[in-house]
XYZ file of C-alpha atoms in Angstrom:
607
model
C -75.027 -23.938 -58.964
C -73.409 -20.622 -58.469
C -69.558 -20.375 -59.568
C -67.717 -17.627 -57.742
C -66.342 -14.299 -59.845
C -63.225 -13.001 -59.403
C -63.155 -9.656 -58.706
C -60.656 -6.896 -60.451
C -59.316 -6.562 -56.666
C -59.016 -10.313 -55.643
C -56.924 -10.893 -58.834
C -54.931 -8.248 -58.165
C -53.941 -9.228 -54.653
C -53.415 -12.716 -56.173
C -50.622 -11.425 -58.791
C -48.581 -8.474 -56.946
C -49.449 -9.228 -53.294
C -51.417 -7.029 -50.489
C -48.343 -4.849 -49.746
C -47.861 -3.563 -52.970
C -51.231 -2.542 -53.789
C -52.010 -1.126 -50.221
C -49.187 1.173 -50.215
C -50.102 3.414 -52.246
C -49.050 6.713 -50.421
C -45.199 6.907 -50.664
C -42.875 9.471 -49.303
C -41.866 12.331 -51.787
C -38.048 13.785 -52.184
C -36.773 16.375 -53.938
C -33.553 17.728 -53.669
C -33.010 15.552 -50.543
C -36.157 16.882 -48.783
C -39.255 15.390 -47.779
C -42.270 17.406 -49.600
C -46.133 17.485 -48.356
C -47.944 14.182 -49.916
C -51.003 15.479 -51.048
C -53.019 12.053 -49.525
C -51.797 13.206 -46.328
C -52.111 17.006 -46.001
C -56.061 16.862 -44.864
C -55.967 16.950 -40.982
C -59.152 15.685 -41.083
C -58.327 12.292 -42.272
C -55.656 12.146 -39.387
C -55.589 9.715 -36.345
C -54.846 11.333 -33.183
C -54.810 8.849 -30.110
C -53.606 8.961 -26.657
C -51.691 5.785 -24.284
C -49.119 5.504 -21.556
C -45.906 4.080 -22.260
C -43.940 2.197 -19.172
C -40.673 3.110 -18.063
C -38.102 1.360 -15.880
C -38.385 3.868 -12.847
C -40.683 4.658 -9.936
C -40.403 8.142 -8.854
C -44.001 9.009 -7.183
C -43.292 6.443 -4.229
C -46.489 4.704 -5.257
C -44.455 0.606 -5.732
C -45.267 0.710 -9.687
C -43.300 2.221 -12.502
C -44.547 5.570 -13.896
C -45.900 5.160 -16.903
C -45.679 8.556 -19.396
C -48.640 10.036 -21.154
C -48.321 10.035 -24.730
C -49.801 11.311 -28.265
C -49.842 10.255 -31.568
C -50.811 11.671 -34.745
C -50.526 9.817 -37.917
C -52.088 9.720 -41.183
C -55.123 7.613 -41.620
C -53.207 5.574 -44.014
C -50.992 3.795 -41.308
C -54.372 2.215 -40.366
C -55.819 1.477 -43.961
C -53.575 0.751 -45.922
C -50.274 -0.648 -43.944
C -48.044 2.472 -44.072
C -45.386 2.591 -41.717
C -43.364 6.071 -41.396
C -40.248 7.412 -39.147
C -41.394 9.331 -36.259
C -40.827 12.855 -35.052
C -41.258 13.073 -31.299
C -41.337 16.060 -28.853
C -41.741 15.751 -25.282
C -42.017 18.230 -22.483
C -43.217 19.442 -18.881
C -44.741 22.472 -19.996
C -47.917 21.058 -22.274
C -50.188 20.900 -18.891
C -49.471 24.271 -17.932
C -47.342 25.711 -15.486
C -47.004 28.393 -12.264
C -47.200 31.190 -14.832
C -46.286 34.372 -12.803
C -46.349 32.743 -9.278
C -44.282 34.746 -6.784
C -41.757 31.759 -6.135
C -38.619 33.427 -7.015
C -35.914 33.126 -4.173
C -34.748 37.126 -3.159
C -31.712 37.944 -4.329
C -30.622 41.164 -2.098
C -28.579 39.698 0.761
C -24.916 39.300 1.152
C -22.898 36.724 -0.039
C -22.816 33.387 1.336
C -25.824 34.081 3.405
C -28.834 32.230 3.607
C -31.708 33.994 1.987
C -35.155 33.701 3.621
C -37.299 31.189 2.207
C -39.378 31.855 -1.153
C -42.354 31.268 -1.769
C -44.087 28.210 -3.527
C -46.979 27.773 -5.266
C -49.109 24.422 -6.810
C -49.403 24.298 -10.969
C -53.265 24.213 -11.968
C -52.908 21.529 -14.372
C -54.377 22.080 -18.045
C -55.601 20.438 -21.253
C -57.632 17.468 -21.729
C -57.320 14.058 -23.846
C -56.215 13.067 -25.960
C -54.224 15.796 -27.401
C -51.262 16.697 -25.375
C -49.759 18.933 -28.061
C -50.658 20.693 -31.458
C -46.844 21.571 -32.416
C -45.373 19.694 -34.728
C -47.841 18.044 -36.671
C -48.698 20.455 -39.341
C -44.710 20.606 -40.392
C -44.054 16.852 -40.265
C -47.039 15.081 -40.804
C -47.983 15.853 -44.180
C -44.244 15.271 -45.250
C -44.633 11.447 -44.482
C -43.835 11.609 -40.806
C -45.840 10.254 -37.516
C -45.561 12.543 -35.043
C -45.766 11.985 -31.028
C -45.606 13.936 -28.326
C -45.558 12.937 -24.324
C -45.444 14.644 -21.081
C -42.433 14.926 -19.046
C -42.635 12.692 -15.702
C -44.545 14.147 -12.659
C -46.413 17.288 -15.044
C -50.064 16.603 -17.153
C -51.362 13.101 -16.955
C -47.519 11.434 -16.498
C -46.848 9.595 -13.736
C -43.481 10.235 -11.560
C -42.099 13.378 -10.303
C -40.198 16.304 -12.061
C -36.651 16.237 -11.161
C -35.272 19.054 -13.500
C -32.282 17.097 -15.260
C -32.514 13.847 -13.071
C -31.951 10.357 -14.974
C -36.085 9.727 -15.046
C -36.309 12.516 -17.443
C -33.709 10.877 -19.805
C -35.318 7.561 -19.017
C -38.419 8.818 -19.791
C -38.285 9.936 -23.217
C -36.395 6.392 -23.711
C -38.874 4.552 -23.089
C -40.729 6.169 -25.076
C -38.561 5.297 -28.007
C -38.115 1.807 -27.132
C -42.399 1.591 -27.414
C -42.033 3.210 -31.103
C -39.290 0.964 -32.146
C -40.938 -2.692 -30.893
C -40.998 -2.470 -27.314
C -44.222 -3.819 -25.688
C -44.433 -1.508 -22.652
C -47.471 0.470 -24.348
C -50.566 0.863 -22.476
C -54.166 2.301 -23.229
C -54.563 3.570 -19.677
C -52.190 4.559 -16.994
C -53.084 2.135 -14.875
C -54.805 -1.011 -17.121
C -53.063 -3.881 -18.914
C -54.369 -3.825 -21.905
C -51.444 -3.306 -24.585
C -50.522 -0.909 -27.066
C -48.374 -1.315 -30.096
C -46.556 1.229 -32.119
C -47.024 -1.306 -35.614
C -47.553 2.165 -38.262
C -43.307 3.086 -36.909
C -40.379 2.147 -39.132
C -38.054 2.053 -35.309
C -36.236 5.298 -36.662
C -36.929 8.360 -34.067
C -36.238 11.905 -34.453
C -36.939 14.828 -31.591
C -36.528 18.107 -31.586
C -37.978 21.069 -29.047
C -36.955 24.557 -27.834
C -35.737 25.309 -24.236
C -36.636 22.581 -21.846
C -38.407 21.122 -24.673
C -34.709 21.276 -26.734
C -32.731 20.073 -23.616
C -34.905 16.550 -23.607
C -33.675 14.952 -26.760
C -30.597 15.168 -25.719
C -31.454 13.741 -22.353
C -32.727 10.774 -24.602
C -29.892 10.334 -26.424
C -27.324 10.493 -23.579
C -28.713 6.826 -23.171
C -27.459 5.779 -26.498
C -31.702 3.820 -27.040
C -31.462 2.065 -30.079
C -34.190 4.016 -33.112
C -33.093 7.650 -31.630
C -31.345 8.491 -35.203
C -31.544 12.046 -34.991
C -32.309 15.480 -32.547
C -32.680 18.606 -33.204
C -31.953 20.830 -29.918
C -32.983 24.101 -30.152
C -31.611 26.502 -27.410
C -30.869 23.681 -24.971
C -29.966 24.195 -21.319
C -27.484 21.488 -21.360
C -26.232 21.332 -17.510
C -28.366 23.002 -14.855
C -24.899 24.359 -13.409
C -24.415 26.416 -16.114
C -27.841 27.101 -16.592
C -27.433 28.440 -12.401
C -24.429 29.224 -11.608
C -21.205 30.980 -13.117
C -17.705 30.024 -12.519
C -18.536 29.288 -8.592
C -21.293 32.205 -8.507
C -24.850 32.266 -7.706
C -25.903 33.568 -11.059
C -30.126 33.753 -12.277
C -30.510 33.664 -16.056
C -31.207 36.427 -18.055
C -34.634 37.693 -17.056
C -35.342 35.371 -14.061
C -33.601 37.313 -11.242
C -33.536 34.774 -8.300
C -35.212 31.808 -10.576
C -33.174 28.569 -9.083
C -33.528 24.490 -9.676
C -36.034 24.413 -7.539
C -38.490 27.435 -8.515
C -38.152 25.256 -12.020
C -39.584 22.271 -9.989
C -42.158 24.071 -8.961
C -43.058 25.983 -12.355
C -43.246 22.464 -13.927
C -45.280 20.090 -11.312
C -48.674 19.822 -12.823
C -48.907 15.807 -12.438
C -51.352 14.001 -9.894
C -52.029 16.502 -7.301
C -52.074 13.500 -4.767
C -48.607 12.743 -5.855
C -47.458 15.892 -5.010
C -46.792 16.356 -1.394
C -44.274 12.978 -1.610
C -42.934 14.338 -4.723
C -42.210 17.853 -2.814
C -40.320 16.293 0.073
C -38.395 13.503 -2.039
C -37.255 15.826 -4.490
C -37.515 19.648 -3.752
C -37.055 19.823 -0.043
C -34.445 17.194 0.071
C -32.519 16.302 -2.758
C -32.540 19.805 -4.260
C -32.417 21.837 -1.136
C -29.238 19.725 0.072
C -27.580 19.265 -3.352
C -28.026 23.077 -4.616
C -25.902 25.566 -2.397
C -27.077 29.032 -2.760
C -24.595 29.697 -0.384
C -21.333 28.893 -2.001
C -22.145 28.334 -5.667
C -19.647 25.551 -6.114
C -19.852 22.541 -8.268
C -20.774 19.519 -6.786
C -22.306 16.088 -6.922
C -25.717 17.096 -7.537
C -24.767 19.726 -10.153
C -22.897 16.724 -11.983
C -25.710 14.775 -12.080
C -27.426 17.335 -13.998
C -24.577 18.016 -16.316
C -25.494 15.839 -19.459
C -21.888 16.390 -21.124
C -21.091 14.146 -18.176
C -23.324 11.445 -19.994
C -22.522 11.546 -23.633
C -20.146 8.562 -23.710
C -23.594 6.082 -25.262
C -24.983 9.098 -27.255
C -25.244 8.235 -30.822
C -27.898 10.362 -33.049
C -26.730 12.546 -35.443
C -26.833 16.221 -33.570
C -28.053 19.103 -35.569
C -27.882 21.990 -32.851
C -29.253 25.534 -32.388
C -28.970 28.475 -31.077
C -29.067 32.416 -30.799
C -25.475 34.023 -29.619
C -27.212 36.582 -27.852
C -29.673 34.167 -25.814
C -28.848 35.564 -22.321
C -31.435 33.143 -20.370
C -29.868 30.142 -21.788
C -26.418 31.006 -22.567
C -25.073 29.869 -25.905
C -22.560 28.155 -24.204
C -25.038 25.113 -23.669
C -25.171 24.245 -27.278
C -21.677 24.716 -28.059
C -20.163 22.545 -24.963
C -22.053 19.639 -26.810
C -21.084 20.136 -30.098
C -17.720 20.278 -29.112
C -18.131 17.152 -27.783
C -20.228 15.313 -29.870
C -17.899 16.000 -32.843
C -14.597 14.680 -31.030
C -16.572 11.384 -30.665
C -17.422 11.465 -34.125
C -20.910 11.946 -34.151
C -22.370 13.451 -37.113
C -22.607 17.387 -35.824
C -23.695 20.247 -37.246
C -24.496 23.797 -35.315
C -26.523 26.662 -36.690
C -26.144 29.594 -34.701
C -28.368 32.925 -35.134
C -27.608 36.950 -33.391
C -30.688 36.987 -31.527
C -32.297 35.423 -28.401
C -33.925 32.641 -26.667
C -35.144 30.451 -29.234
C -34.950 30.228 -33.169
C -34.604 27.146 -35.031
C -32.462 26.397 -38.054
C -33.821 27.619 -41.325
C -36.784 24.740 -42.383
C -35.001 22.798 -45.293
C -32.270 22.417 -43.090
C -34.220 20.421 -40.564
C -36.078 18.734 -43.541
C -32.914 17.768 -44.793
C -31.456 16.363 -40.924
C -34.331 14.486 -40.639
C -35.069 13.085 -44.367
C -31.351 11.973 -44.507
C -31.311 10.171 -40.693
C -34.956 8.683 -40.628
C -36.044 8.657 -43.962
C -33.006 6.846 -45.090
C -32.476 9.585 -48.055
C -28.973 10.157 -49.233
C -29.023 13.671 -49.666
C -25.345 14.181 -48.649
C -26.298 16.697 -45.338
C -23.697 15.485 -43.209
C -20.926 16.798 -45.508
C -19.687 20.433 -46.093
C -19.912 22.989 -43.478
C -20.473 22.301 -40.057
C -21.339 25.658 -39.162
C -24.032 28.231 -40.277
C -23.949 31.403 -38.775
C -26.192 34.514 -39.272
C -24.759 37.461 -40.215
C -25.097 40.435 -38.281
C -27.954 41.849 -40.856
C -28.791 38.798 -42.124
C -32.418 36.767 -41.696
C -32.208 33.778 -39.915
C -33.566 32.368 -42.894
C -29.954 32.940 -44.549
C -27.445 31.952 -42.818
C -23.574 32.040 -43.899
C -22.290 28.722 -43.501
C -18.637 28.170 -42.337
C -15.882 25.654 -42.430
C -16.543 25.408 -38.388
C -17.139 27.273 -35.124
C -15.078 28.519 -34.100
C -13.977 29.869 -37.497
C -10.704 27.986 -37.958
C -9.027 31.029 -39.155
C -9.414 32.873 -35.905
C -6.801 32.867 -33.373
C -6.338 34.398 -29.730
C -4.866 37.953 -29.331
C -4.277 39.260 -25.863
C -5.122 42.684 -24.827
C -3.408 44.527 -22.119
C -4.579 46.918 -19.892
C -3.589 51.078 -19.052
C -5.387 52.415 -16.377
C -7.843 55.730 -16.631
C -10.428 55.106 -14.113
C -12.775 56.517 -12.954
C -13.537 57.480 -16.908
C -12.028 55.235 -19.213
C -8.878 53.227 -19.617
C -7.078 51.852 -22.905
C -6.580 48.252 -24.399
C -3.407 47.471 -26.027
C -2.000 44.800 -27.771
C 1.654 45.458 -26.398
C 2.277 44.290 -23.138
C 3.313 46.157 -20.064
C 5.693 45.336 -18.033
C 5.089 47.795 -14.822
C 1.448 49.371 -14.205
C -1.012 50.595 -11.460
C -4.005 49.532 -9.548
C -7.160 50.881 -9.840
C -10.570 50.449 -7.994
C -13.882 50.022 -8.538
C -16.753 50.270 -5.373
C -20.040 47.791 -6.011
C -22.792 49.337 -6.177
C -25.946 47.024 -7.787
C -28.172 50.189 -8.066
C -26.660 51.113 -11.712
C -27.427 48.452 -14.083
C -24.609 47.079 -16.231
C -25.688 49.186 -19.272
C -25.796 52.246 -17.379
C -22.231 51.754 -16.225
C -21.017 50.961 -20.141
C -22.240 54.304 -21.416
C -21.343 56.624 -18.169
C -18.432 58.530 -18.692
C -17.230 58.637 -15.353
C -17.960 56.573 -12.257
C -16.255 54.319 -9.709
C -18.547 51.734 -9.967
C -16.807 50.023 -13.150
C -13.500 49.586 -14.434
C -13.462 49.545 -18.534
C -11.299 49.925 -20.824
C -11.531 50.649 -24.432
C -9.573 49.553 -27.663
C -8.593 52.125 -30.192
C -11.330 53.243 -32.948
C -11.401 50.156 -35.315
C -10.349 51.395 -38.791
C -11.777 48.052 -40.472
C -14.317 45.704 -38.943
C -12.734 42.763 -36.642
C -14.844 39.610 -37.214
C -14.385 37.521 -33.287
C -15.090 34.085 -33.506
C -14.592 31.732 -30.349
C -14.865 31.614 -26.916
C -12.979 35.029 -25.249
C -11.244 34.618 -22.119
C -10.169 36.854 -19.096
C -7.716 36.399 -16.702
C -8.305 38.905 -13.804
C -5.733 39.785 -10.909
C -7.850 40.911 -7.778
C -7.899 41.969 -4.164
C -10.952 42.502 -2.641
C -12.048 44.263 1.077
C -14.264 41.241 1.769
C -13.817 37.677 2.168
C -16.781 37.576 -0.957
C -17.176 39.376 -3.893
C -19.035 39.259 -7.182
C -17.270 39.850 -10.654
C -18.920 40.678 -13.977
C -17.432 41.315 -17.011
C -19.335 42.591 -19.925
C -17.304 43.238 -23.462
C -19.094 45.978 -25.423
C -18.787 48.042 -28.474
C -19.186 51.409 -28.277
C -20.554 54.160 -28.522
C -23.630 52.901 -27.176
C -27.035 52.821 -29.719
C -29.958 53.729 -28.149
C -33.351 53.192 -28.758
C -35.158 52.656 -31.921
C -32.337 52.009 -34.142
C -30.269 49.830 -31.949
C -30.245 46.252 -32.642
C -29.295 43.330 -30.235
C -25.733 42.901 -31.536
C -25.357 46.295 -31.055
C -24.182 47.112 -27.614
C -22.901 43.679 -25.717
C -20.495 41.676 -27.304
C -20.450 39.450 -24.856
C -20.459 38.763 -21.121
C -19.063 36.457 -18.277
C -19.387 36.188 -14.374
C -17.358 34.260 -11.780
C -16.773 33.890 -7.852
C -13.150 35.208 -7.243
C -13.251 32.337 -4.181
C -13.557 30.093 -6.630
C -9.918 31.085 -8.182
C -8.574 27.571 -7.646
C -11.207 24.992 -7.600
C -14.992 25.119 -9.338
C -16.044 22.344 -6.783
C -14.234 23.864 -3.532
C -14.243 28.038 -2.838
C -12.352 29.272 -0.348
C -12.788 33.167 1.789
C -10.655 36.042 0.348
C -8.083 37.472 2.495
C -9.189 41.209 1.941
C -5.864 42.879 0.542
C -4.647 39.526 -1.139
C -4.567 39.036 -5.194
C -5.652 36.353 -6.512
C -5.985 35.270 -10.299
C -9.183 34.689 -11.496
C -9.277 32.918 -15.608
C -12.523 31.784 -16.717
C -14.634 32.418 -19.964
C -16.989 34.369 -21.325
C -19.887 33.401 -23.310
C -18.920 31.960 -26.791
C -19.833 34.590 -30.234
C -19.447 34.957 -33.397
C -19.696 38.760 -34.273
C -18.370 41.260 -36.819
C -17.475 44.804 -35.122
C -17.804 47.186 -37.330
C -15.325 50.219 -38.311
C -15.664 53.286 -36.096
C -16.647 51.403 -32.782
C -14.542 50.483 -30.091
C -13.942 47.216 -28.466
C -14.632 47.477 -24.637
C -14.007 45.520 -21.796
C -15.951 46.574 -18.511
C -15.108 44.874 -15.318
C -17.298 45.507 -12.430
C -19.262 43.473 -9.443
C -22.804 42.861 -8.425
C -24.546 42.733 -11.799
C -27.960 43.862 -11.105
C -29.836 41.098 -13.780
C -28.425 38.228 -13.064
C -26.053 38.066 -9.860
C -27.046 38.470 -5.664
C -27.356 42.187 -4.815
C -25.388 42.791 -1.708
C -25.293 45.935 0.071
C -23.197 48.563 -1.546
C -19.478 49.308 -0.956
C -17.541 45.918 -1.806
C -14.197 47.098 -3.252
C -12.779 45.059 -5.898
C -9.027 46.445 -6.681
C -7.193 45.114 -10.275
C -4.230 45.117 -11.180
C -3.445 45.686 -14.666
C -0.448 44.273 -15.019
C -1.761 40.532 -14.063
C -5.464 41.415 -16.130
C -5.314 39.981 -19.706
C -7.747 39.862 -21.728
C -7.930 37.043 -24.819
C -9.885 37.370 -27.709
C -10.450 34.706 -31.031
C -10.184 37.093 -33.921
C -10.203 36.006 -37.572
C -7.283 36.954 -39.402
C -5.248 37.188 -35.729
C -3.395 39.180 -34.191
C -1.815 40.708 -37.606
C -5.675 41.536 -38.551
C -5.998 43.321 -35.177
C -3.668 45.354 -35.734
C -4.483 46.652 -38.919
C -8.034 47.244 -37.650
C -6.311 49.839 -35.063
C -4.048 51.482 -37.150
């Protein structure tokens, strides 16, 4: 008769259990940041699987819900040895490919309030195969003790649905999403089966993060307030397709895209089912956008609001870590700002990093590491205290930015500039107010591009007006304003105004924060009312207020401060014909600027 041995690893599991000896791998911290677990940095021992996760919408017309393609990428332990990890997901409608350089952009030389002939479109050539949707990511966050997951924005790669750039499916979408990672059983292994998924390796805590688009859908996500979102990371969001379109009541491209619109983005993006297209065309593009988005007036509306997610924010809950580059002129840095403002007023957890350069750019790594390790790793490492602002210096890396009390800088405070007239070379600014003045002219003229007009001494195409030579640097910080007093010769008119330091630096040498300051655009029929413009009486002055972009920028001593005021800006607004006359007066102009130190600084600085 045989008796059965014990073995070492029986009596083991006996005495301390099988969760304690299985988990062997643990997450490492050190100075309240997650660092690479050696057990985990081999991508070769990963597990990288593909499923479709459910949602509670049907956007393809087909009578099912769309389900979402999605990744995952974990480490081989979360199958061997019952390790469960917080999750960093990224989701997008670009990982299938896109239009690429497509002709589809609307034309934007006609006059205003016209209807412009149709554009062309074009079909997306989808991309990639299973089951990797995305590589990005993974080598950051995995080895650190992280999952990470990516999925496919409804209606583009192998989700179901249709795009509807900044509808409520693509905050639903990523939602879902979340609820499958923290519990939900709405996880599938095909897109069309019944056979069930389940996210068992997740701890139900969810951070995402992303750049562009891909920044601009965690906070979709969040605007739903889904339970196990702790945490995003936005990086150069567009945060309301108005804004992100339009100006103040103006047809206005972003920087780079002349004539781009809401629906050229639908277009760019569709790479789902091809046979899901032609309903997804008519349901979304060539009736809900092409009634909702008014090229011809530019005014707010219904379908603009819809798309506005600071409209949405009342559930949002995760704790917002936000970037962004103050000279990003394709999505203006006003999109990550609007949010912070708000998200800190409801007393979310808020931080904002802000860089001098353009599109793109996250925050510096450890501060990420930190966001996340405090939010889903459950680490008190203190990162919601202390400044709530971190701004890069003017010469500085992005690596090393200066942090800040807040932004705006709390010791800044608006100073008004006033206006004497010199066209057509240059005016003055003052900070003394006048009391009587003159009127002076300007003629449109979209042929001479807005940098052209900064550094010509003499043309009627531009109004600007110059501060004196600053004798110490002036350090803006805050949103600048303008309040314009205008008549114009035709019931519509553009208006541009670009603040610049001069002299200009050319070529080589000249760096981004060099030249533009910052800049701002509005529809002078939109003087009273964003959501209702009304024709100009040509001779009549109206006030136009409305701000420019927001910045944080030192000017340095020997430059002057300039504020240029002209029309048809030929990168971003409609180019109609030549010969619009926009007349100011400079007695009702003011423009308001957030300096640090105030107005007594200011005047020092032009001593």
């Amino acid at each position: 008769m045989k008796f059965f041995k014990p073995s070492l690893l029986f009596l083991l599991v006996l005495v301390f259990g099988t969760h304690n000896l299985l988990a062997q791998v643990k997450p490492i911290f050190i100075n309240g940041e997650a660092q690479i677990i050696p057990e985990l940095k081999d991508s070769a021992n990963w597990i990288r699987t593909d499923l479709w996760v459910e949602t509670e919408f049907d956007t393809d017309g087909d009578g099912k819900k769309d389900r979402m393609h999605v990744d995952v990428t974990r480490p081989q332990q979360t199958e061997t040895e019952g390790l469960k990890l917080p999750v960093v997901y990224a989701s997008s409608p670009y990982y299938a490919g896109t239009a690429g350089s497509a002709p589809i952009f609307w034309d934007v030389k006609h006059e205003l309030g016209a209807v412009a002939k149709p554009r062309n479109k074009a079909e997306v050539v989808r991309t990639g195969k299973r089951p990797i949707i995305s590589n990005t990511e993974i080598m950051l966050w995995v080895p650190r003790g992280y999952i990470v997951v990516h999925s496919s924005s409804p209606g583009t790669g192998l989700s179901q649905g249709s795009p509807t750039v900044g509808g409520d499916n693509e905050s639903l979408a990523p939602k879902a999403v979340i609820e499958w990672l923290t519990g939900k059983d709405n996880g599938y292994t095909t897109p069309d089966g019944n056979e069930k998924v389940m996210a068992f390796w997740s701890i139900g805590k969810v951070g995402m993060t992303g750049t562009s688009y891909n920044g601009t859908l965690p906070l979709a996500a969040a605007t739903t307030g889904v339970k196990g979102l702790e945490a995003i990371i936005p990086i150069a969001p567009n945060t309301s397709y108005y804004h992100y379109y339009r100006s103040n009541g103006l047809v206005r491209s972003p920087g780079g895209y002349l004539g781009e619109d809401i629906d050229v983005l639908y277009d760019f993006i569709h790479s789902g089912d091809e046979s899901k297209r032609a309903y997804n065309n008519k349901t979304v593009r060539d009736t809900e956008m092409a009634q909702g988005m008014d090229r011809a007036t530019g005014d707010y509306n219904d379908f603009w609001a819809g798309r506005d997610y600071i409209n949405d924010m009342g559930p949002m809950k995760a704790a917002l870590l936000m970037s962004h580059g103050f000279n990003d002129w394709n999505v203006m840095p006003e999109h990550s700002y609007r949010i912070y403002d708000a998200a800190r007023a409801k007393g979310i957890p808020a931080k904002i990093y802000y860089h001098q350069n353009g599109h793109g750019g996250p925050p510096p790594f450890a501060m990420m590491n930190q966001w996340f390790t405090k939010y889903l790793h459950g680490v008190d490492n203190g990162v919601e205290e202390g400044p709530k602002a971190y701004i890069v210096r003017e010469r500085d890396e992005q690596s090393n930015p200066t942090p800040y009390e807040d932004f705006p800088n709390p010791e800044a405070s608006d100073v008004n500039f006033y206006l004497k007239a010199g066209a057509p070379a240059a005016g003055s600014m003052s900070l003394k107010k006048k009391t009587t003045g003159k009127q002076e002219t300007l003629v449109d003229n979209y042929s001479f591009s807005g940098s052209a007009l900064a550094q010509a001494d003499y043309t009627e195409h531009r109004l600007i007006y110059l501060s004196p030579v600053l004798t110490e640097p002036i350090h803006i910080s805050g949103i600048p304003k303008i309040t314009v007093k205008l008549a114009s010769n035709k019931p519509a008119a553009n208006l541009s105004v670009w603040l610049v330091s001069l002299p200009w630096t050319e070529g080589r040498n000249a760096k981004i924060t060099d030249n533009i300051i910052t800049r701002g655009w509005a529809d002078p029929q939109n003087h009273s009312s964003i959501r209702k413009g009304e024709p100009l009486v040509p001779g009549k002055f109206y006030e136009v207020t409305f701000d420019l972009q927001p910045d944080d920028q030192i000017i340095p001593a020997g430059q002057q401060i300039g504020l240029m005021i002209f029309s048809s800006d030929a990168e971003y607004t409609l180019l109609p014909k030549p010969g619009t006359e926009l007349t100011i007066d400079l007695v009702g102009t003011v423009l308001t600027l957030p300096i640090v130190g105030g107005k007594g600084r200011m005047e020092k600085a032009v001593k």
